CSV table of C-alpha atoms in Angstrom, one decimal:
chain,number,residue,atom,x,y,z
V,1,MET,CA,14.6,78.4,30.0
V,2,GLY,CA,17.0,75.9,29.0
V,3,GLN,CA,16.7,72.2,29.2
V,4,PHE,CA,15.9,71.5,32.8
V,5,ASP,CA,18.8,69.4,34.9
V,6,LEU,CA,16.1,66.7,36.8
V,7,ASN,CA,19.7,65.6,38.4
V,8,ALA,CA,20.6,69.1,39.9
V,9,ALA,CA,16.7,68.7,41.3
V,10,LEU,CA,17.4,65.4,42.9
V,11,VAL,CA,20.6,66.8,44.4
V,12,LEU,CA,18.8,69.5,46.0
V,13,VAL,CA,16.4,67.3,47.3
V,14,ARG,CA,19.0,65.1,49.0
V,15,VAL,CA,20.5,67.9,50.4
V,16,VAL,CA,17.7,69.0,52.3
V,17,GLN,CA,16.9,65.3,53.5
V,18,ALA,CA,20.4,65.1,54.6
V,19,GLY,CA,20.4,68.6,56.2
V,20,SER,CA,24.1,69.1,54.8
V,21,PHE,CA,26.1,69.2,51.6
V,22,ARG,CA,28.4,67.0,53.1
V,23,ALA,CA,25.7,64.4,54.1
V,24,ALA,CA,24.1,64.7,50.8
V,25,ALA,CA,27.5,63.8,49.2
V,26,GLN,CA,28.0,61.0,51.2
V,27,ALA,CA,24.6,59.6,50.4
V,28,LEU,CA,24.9,60.4,46.7
V,29,GLY,CA,28.5,59.1,46.3
V,30,MET,CA,29.9,62.3,44.8
V,31,PRO,CA,32.4,65.2,46.2
V,32,LYS,CA,30.8,68.0,47.9
V,33,THR,CA,32.1,70.3,45.6
V,34,THR,CA,30.1,68.8,42.8
V,35,VAL,CA,26.5,68.8,45.1
V,36,SER,CA,27.2,72.7,45.9
V,37,ARG,CA,28.0,73.4,42.3
V,38,LYS,CA,24.7,71.3,41.1
V,39,VAL,CA,22.6,73.5,43.7
V,40,SER,CA,24.4,76.6,42.4
V,41,ASP,CA,23.5,75.8,38.6
V,42,LEU,CA,20.0,74.9,39.6
V,43,GLU,CA,19.5,78.3,41.4
V,44,ALA,CA,20.9,80.0,38.2
V,45,GLN,CA,18.6,78.3,35.7
V,46,LEU,CA,15.4,79.1,38.2
V,47,GLY,CA,16.8,82.6,38.4
V,48,VAL,CA,15.9,82.4,42.2
V,49,GLN,CA,17.9,81.4,45.4
V,50,LEU,CA,16.7,78.1,46.9
V,51,LEU,CA,19.1,78.0,50.2
V,52,GLN,CA,20.3,80.2,52.6
V,53,ARG,CA,23.6,79.1,53.3
V,54,THR,CA,25.4,79.9,56.5
V,55,THR,CA,28.7,78.6,58.2
V,56,ARG,CA,26.4,76.4,60.5
V,57,ARG,CA,23.1,75.6,58.8
V,58,LEU,CA,21.5,75.3,55.6
V,59,SER,CA,17.8,77.1,55.5
V,60,LEU,CA,15.4,77.0,52.6
V,61,THR,CA,14.0,80.3,51.4
V,62,ASP,CA,10.3,80.4,50.6
V,63,ALA,CA,11.1,79.6,46.8
V,64,GLY,CA,13.3,76.7,48.0
V,65,LEU,CA,10.8,75.3,50.0
V,66,LEU,CA,8.0,75.3,47.3
V,67,PHE,CA,10.4,73.8,44.7
V,68,ALA,CA,11.7,71.3,47.3
V,69,GLU,CA,8.4,70.1,48.0
V,70,GLU,CA,7.5,69.6,44.4
V,71,ALA,CA,10.6,68.2,43.4
V,72,GLU,CA,10.5,65.6,46.4
V,73,ALA,CA,6.7,64.7,45.5
V,74,ALA,CA,8.1,64.3,41.7
V,75,ILE,CA,11.2,62.2,42.4
V,76,ALA,CA,8.9,59.8,44.9
V,77,ARG,CA,6.8,59.2,41.9
V,78,LEU,CA,9.5,58.4,39.6
V,79,GLU,CA,11.1,56.0,42.0
V,80,ALA,CA,7.6,54.5,42.4
V,81,ALA,CA,7.3,54.0,38.6
V,82,GLN,CA,10.8,52.6,38.8
V,83,GLU,CA,9.7,50.2,41.4
V,84,ALA,CA,6.8,49.2,39.4
V,85,VAL,CA,8.8,48.4,36.3
V,86,THR,CA,11.3,46.3,38.3
V,87,GLU,CA,8.3,44.3,40.2
V,88,LEU,CA,7.1,44.0,36.7
V,89,GLN,CA,10.3,42.1,35.6
V,90,ARG,CA,10.4,40.1,38.7
V,91,GLU,CA,6.5,38.9,38.4
V,92,PRO,CA,5.0,39.4,34.9
V,93,ARG,CA,1.5,41.1,35.3
V,94,GLY,CA,-0.9,42.8,32.9
V,95,ARG,CA,-2.6,42.0,29.5
V,96,LEU,CA,-0.5,40.0,27.0
V,97,ARG,CA,-1.7,40.3,23.5
V,98,VAL,CA,-0.7,37.3,21.4
V,99,THR,CA,-1.5,36.4,17.7
V,100,THR,CA,-0.8,33.0,16.0
V,101,SER,CA,-1.8,30.9,13.3
V,102,VAL,CA,-4.9,28.8,13.8
V,103,THR,CA,-2.8,25.8,13.6
V,104,ILE,CA,-0.1,26.8,16.0
V,105,GLY,CA,-2.9,27.9,18.6
V,106,GLU,CA,-4.4,24.7,18.4
V,107,LEU,CA,-1.7,22.3,18.5
V,108,PHE,CA,1.0,24.3,20.7
V,109,LEU,CA,-0.7,26.9,22.8
V,110,ALA,CA,-4.4,25.6,23.6
V,111,PRO,CA,-2.5,22.6,25.3
V,112,VAL,CA,-0.3,25.2,27.7
V,113,LEU,CA,-2.8,28.0,28.5
V,114,ALA,CA,-3.9,26.3,31.9
V,115,ALA,CA,-0.2,26.0,33.0
V,116,PHE,CA,0.7,29.2,32.1
V,117,LEU,CA,-2.0,31.0,33.5
V,118,GLU,CA,-1.4,29.2,36.5
V,119,ALA,CA,2.4,29.8,36.8
V,120,PHE,CA,1.8,33.5,36.1
V,121,PRO,CA,-1.7,34.4,38.0
V,122,ALA,CA,-1.2,37.9,37.5
V,123,VAL,CA,-1.2,37.7,33.6
V,124,GLU,CA,-4.4,38.1,31.4
V,125,VAL,CA,-3.9,36.7,28.1
V,126,LEU,CA,-5.7,37.7,24.7
V,127,LEU,CA,-5.3,35.3,22.2
V,128,GLN,CA,-6.0,35.8,18.7
V,129,LEU,CA,-5.9,33.0,16.1
V,130,THR,CA,-5.8,33.9,12.6
V,131,ASP,CA,-3.8,33.2,9.3
V,132,ARG,CA,-4.3,36.8,7.6
V,133,PRO,CA,-1.2,38.8,7.9
V,134,VAL,CA,-1.4,41.3,11.2
V,135,ASP,CA,0.4,44.5,11.8
V,136,LEU,CA,1.7,43.9,15.2
V,137,VAL,CA,2.4,47.6,16.0
V,138,ALA,CA,-1.0,49.1,14.5
V,139,GLU,CA,-3.2,46.2,16.2
V,140,ARG,CA,-0.9,46.5,19.5
V,141,PHE,CA,0.1,43.1,20.0
V,142,ASP,CA,3.0,42.0,22.2
V,143,VAL,CA,3.7,39.0,20.7
V,144,ALA,CA,3.3,37.2,17.3
V,145,ILE,CA,4.0,33.2,16.7
V,146,ARG,CA,4.3,32.5,12.9
V,147,ALA,CA,5.6,29.8,10.7
V,148,GLY,CA,7.5,30.6,7.4
V,149,GLU,CA,10.3,33.4,6.6
V,150,LEU,CA,10.2,36.6,8.7
V,151,PRO,CA,9.8,39.4,5.9
V,152,ASP,CA,12.5,42.5,6.6
V,153,SER,CA,11.3,44.3,10.0
V,154,SER,CA,12.4,46.2,12.6
V,155,LEU,CA,10.7,44.3,15.1
V,156,MET,CA,12.7,41.9,17.4
V,157,ALA,CA,12.5,38.1,16.4
V,158,ARG,CA,13.4,34.6,17.6
V,159,ARG,CA,13.5,31.7,15.9
V,160,ILE,CA,11.9,28.9,18.5
V,161,GLY,CA,11.5,25.7,16.1
V,162,SER,CA,11.2,24.6,12.8
V,163,SER,CA,8.5,22.4,10.9
V,164,THR,CA,8.5,20.3,7.6
V,165,TYR,CA,5.4,20.0,5.3
V,166,ARG,CA,4.5,16.4,4.3
V,167,VAL,CA,2.4,15.2,1.2
V,168,VAL,CA,-0.1,12.8,2.4
V,169,ALA,CA,-3.3,10.6,1.4
V,170,SER,CA,-5.5,8.0,2.7
V,171,PRO,CA,-4.7,4.4,2.0
V,172,ALA,CA,-8.2,4.6,0.7
V,173,TYR,CA,-7.8,7.2,-1.9
V,174,LEU,CA,-4.5,5.7,-3.0
V,175,ALA,CA,-6.3,2.4,-3.4
V,176,ARG,CA,-8.5,3.9,-5.6
V,177,HIS,CA,-6.7,6.1,-7.8
V,178,GLY,CA,-3.1,4.9,-7.6
V,179,THR,CA,-0.1,6.1,-5.7
V,180,PRO,CA,1.8,8.9,-7.7
V,181,GLN,CA,5.5,7.6,-8.3
V,182,ARG,CA,7.0,11.2,-8.7
V,183,PRO,CA,5.7,14.7,-7.7
V,184,GLY,CA,5.2,15.3,-11.2
V,185,ASP,CA,2.0,12.3,-11.1
V,186,LEU,CA,0.4,15.1,-8.6
V,187,THR,CA,-1.1,17.2,-11.9
V,188,ALA,CA,-3.5,14.1,-12.6
V,189,HIS,CA,-4.9,13.8,-8.9
V,190,ALA,CA,-7.1,15.7,-6.7
V,191,CYS,CA,-4.8,17.9,-4.5
V,192,LEU,CA,-6.4,19.4,-1.4
V,193,ARG,CA,-5.2,23.1,-1.3
V,194,PHE,CA,-4.6,25.5,1.6
V,195,THR,CA,-4.8,29.1,1.2
V,196,ARG,CA,-4.4,31.9,3.7
V,197,SER,CA,-7.6,34.2,4.0
V,198,GLY,CA,-7.7,36.9,1.8
V,199,MET,CA,-5.0,35.6,-0.4
V,200,GLU,CA,-4.8,33.5,-3.6
V,201,VAL,CA,-4.4,29.7,-3.6
V,202,ARG,CA,-0.9,28.7,-4.4
V,203,PRO,CA,-1.2,27.0,-7.8
V,204,SER,CA,2.0,24.7,-7.1
V,205,TRP,CA,3.8,22.6,-4.5
V,206,PRO,CA,7.3,23.0,-4.0
V,207,PHE,CA,9.9,19.7,-3.8
V,208,GLY,CA,13.6,19.3,-3.4
V,209,ALA,CA,16.0,22.0,-2.3
V,210,GLY,CA,18.6,24.3,-3.9
V,211,ALA,CA,19.2,23.9,-7.4
V,212,ARG,CA,17.1,20.8,-7.6
V,213,CYS,CA,14.2,22.6,-6.0
V,214,SER,CA,10.8,22.2,-8.4
V,215,GLU,CA,7.5,23.5,-8.6
V,216,VAL,CA,4.4,21.1,-9.5
V,217,PRO,CA,1.2,22.6,-10.6
V,218,VAL,CA,-1.7,21.0,-8.6
V,219,SER,CA,-5.4,21.5,-8.6
V,220,GLY,CA,-8.6,20.1,-6.8
V,221,ARG,CA,-12.0,20.8,-6.0
V,222,LEU,CA,-11.2,21.7,-2.2
V,223,VAL,CA,-9.6,24.7,-0.9
V,224,SER,CA,-9.6,25.8,2.7
V,225,ASP,CA,-7.8,28.0,5.0
V,226,ASP,CA,-7.9,25.5,7.8
V,227,PHE,CA,-5.0,22.7,8.0
V,228,VAL,CA,-7.3,20.6,10.1
V,229,VAL,CA,-10.1,20.6,7.7
V,230,LEU,CA,-7.9,19.7,5.0
V,231,ARG,CA,-6.4,16.8,6.9
V,232,THR,CA,-9.8,15.7,8.0
V,233,ALA,CA,-10.6,15.7,4.0
V,234,ALA,CA,-7.4,13.9,3.4
V,235,GLU,CA,-8.1,11.2,5.9
V,236,GLN,CA,-11.7,10.7,4.0
V,237,GLY,CA,-10.1,9.8,1.2
V,238,LEU,CA,-11.0,13.3,-1.0
V,239,GLY,CA,-7.5,14.1,-2.3
V,240,ILE,CA,-3.8,14.6,-1.7
V,241,ALA,CA,-2.8,17.2,0.8
V,242,ARG,CA,0.4,19.2,1.9
V,243,LEU,CA,0.4,19.8,5.5
V,244,PRO,CA,2.5,20.7,8.7
V,245,GLY,CA,4.4,17.4,9.7
V,246,LEU,CA,3.2,17.9,13.3
V,247,LEU,CA,-0.1,18.0,12.1
V,248,VAL,CA,-0.3,14.7,10.4
V,249,HIS,CA,2.4,12.9,12.4
V,250,GLU,CA,-0.1,10.8,14.7
V,251,ALA,CA,-2.5,10.4,11.4
V,252,ILE,CA,0.4,8.9,9.8
V,253,GLU,CA,1.8,6.6,12.9
V,254,ALA,CA,-2.3,5.4,13.2
V,255,GLY,CA,-2.2,4.5,9.6
V,256,ARG,CA,-5.0,6.8,8.7
V,257,LEU,CA,-2.5,8.8,6.0
V,258,VAL,CA,0.1,7.4,4.0
V,259,ALA,CA,3.3,10.0,3.8
V,260,LEU,CA,4.4,10.3,-0.1
V,261,PHE,CA,7.8,12.2,-1.2
V,262,ASP,CA,9.2,12.7,2.2
V,263,ASP,CA,12.6,12.5,0.5
V,264,LEU,CA,11.9,15.0,-1.8
V,265,ALA,CA,10.6,17.6,1.0
V,266,PRO,CA,12.1,21.0,0.9
V,267,PRO,CA,14.3,22.2,4.0
V,268,PRO,CA,12.2,22.9,7.3
V,269,ASN,CA,10.7,26.4,7.7
V,270,PRO,CA,11.6,28.4,10.7
């Protein structure tokens, strides 16, 4: 048997439901001759006669009755599936698996979760906060929110914002150790460094852009994979940190941290 023609099966079901080729053709929006040919092709493919045709009426053969009942049930299931998907587009429902970094999750997602769940009562959210690389397909995540350049990927992506990094220190630290006047001075300071889980510590911090971009080697006794930990350490005077601007904005405004080298910050990250 060759490739089965589902459209022909639908035509047969509509003929049976309408009671004639003419009525079925009107319901389907196609010529009567096309409807008749579809049914004939289906009979030829199945190798049995499905309809008894007379000038006055149509009647199903035993094979036709069996096929029409099964086909009608199958079409009803397909239509129900289509309606379910359409309903899903009208009102999202089901489990939404989301992964994002710890910082993005705590700063941006946690404050809006209540409003989101109230707006979409049929949605269940599974939120994973991690800074490790995630395989969206293998780990079956629906959405990932990340900062930084996107590697080459066949996955759909949309830029939803940008972030800058700011170099900061507490007034107490700068009073004890002096304020660095240029990025190169950081080599003589205790720097609080970030590392992603399972990855090596970045040995330098970038400054400037384009042809004027440079990397300054940094070192220090504290390394963490949590930006909040590093911000707290900076506020306590343990060293100089390079952190997401949104994470330190309030502390800078409140005077708990002082921004350094803002004029030499690299371009914002997506």
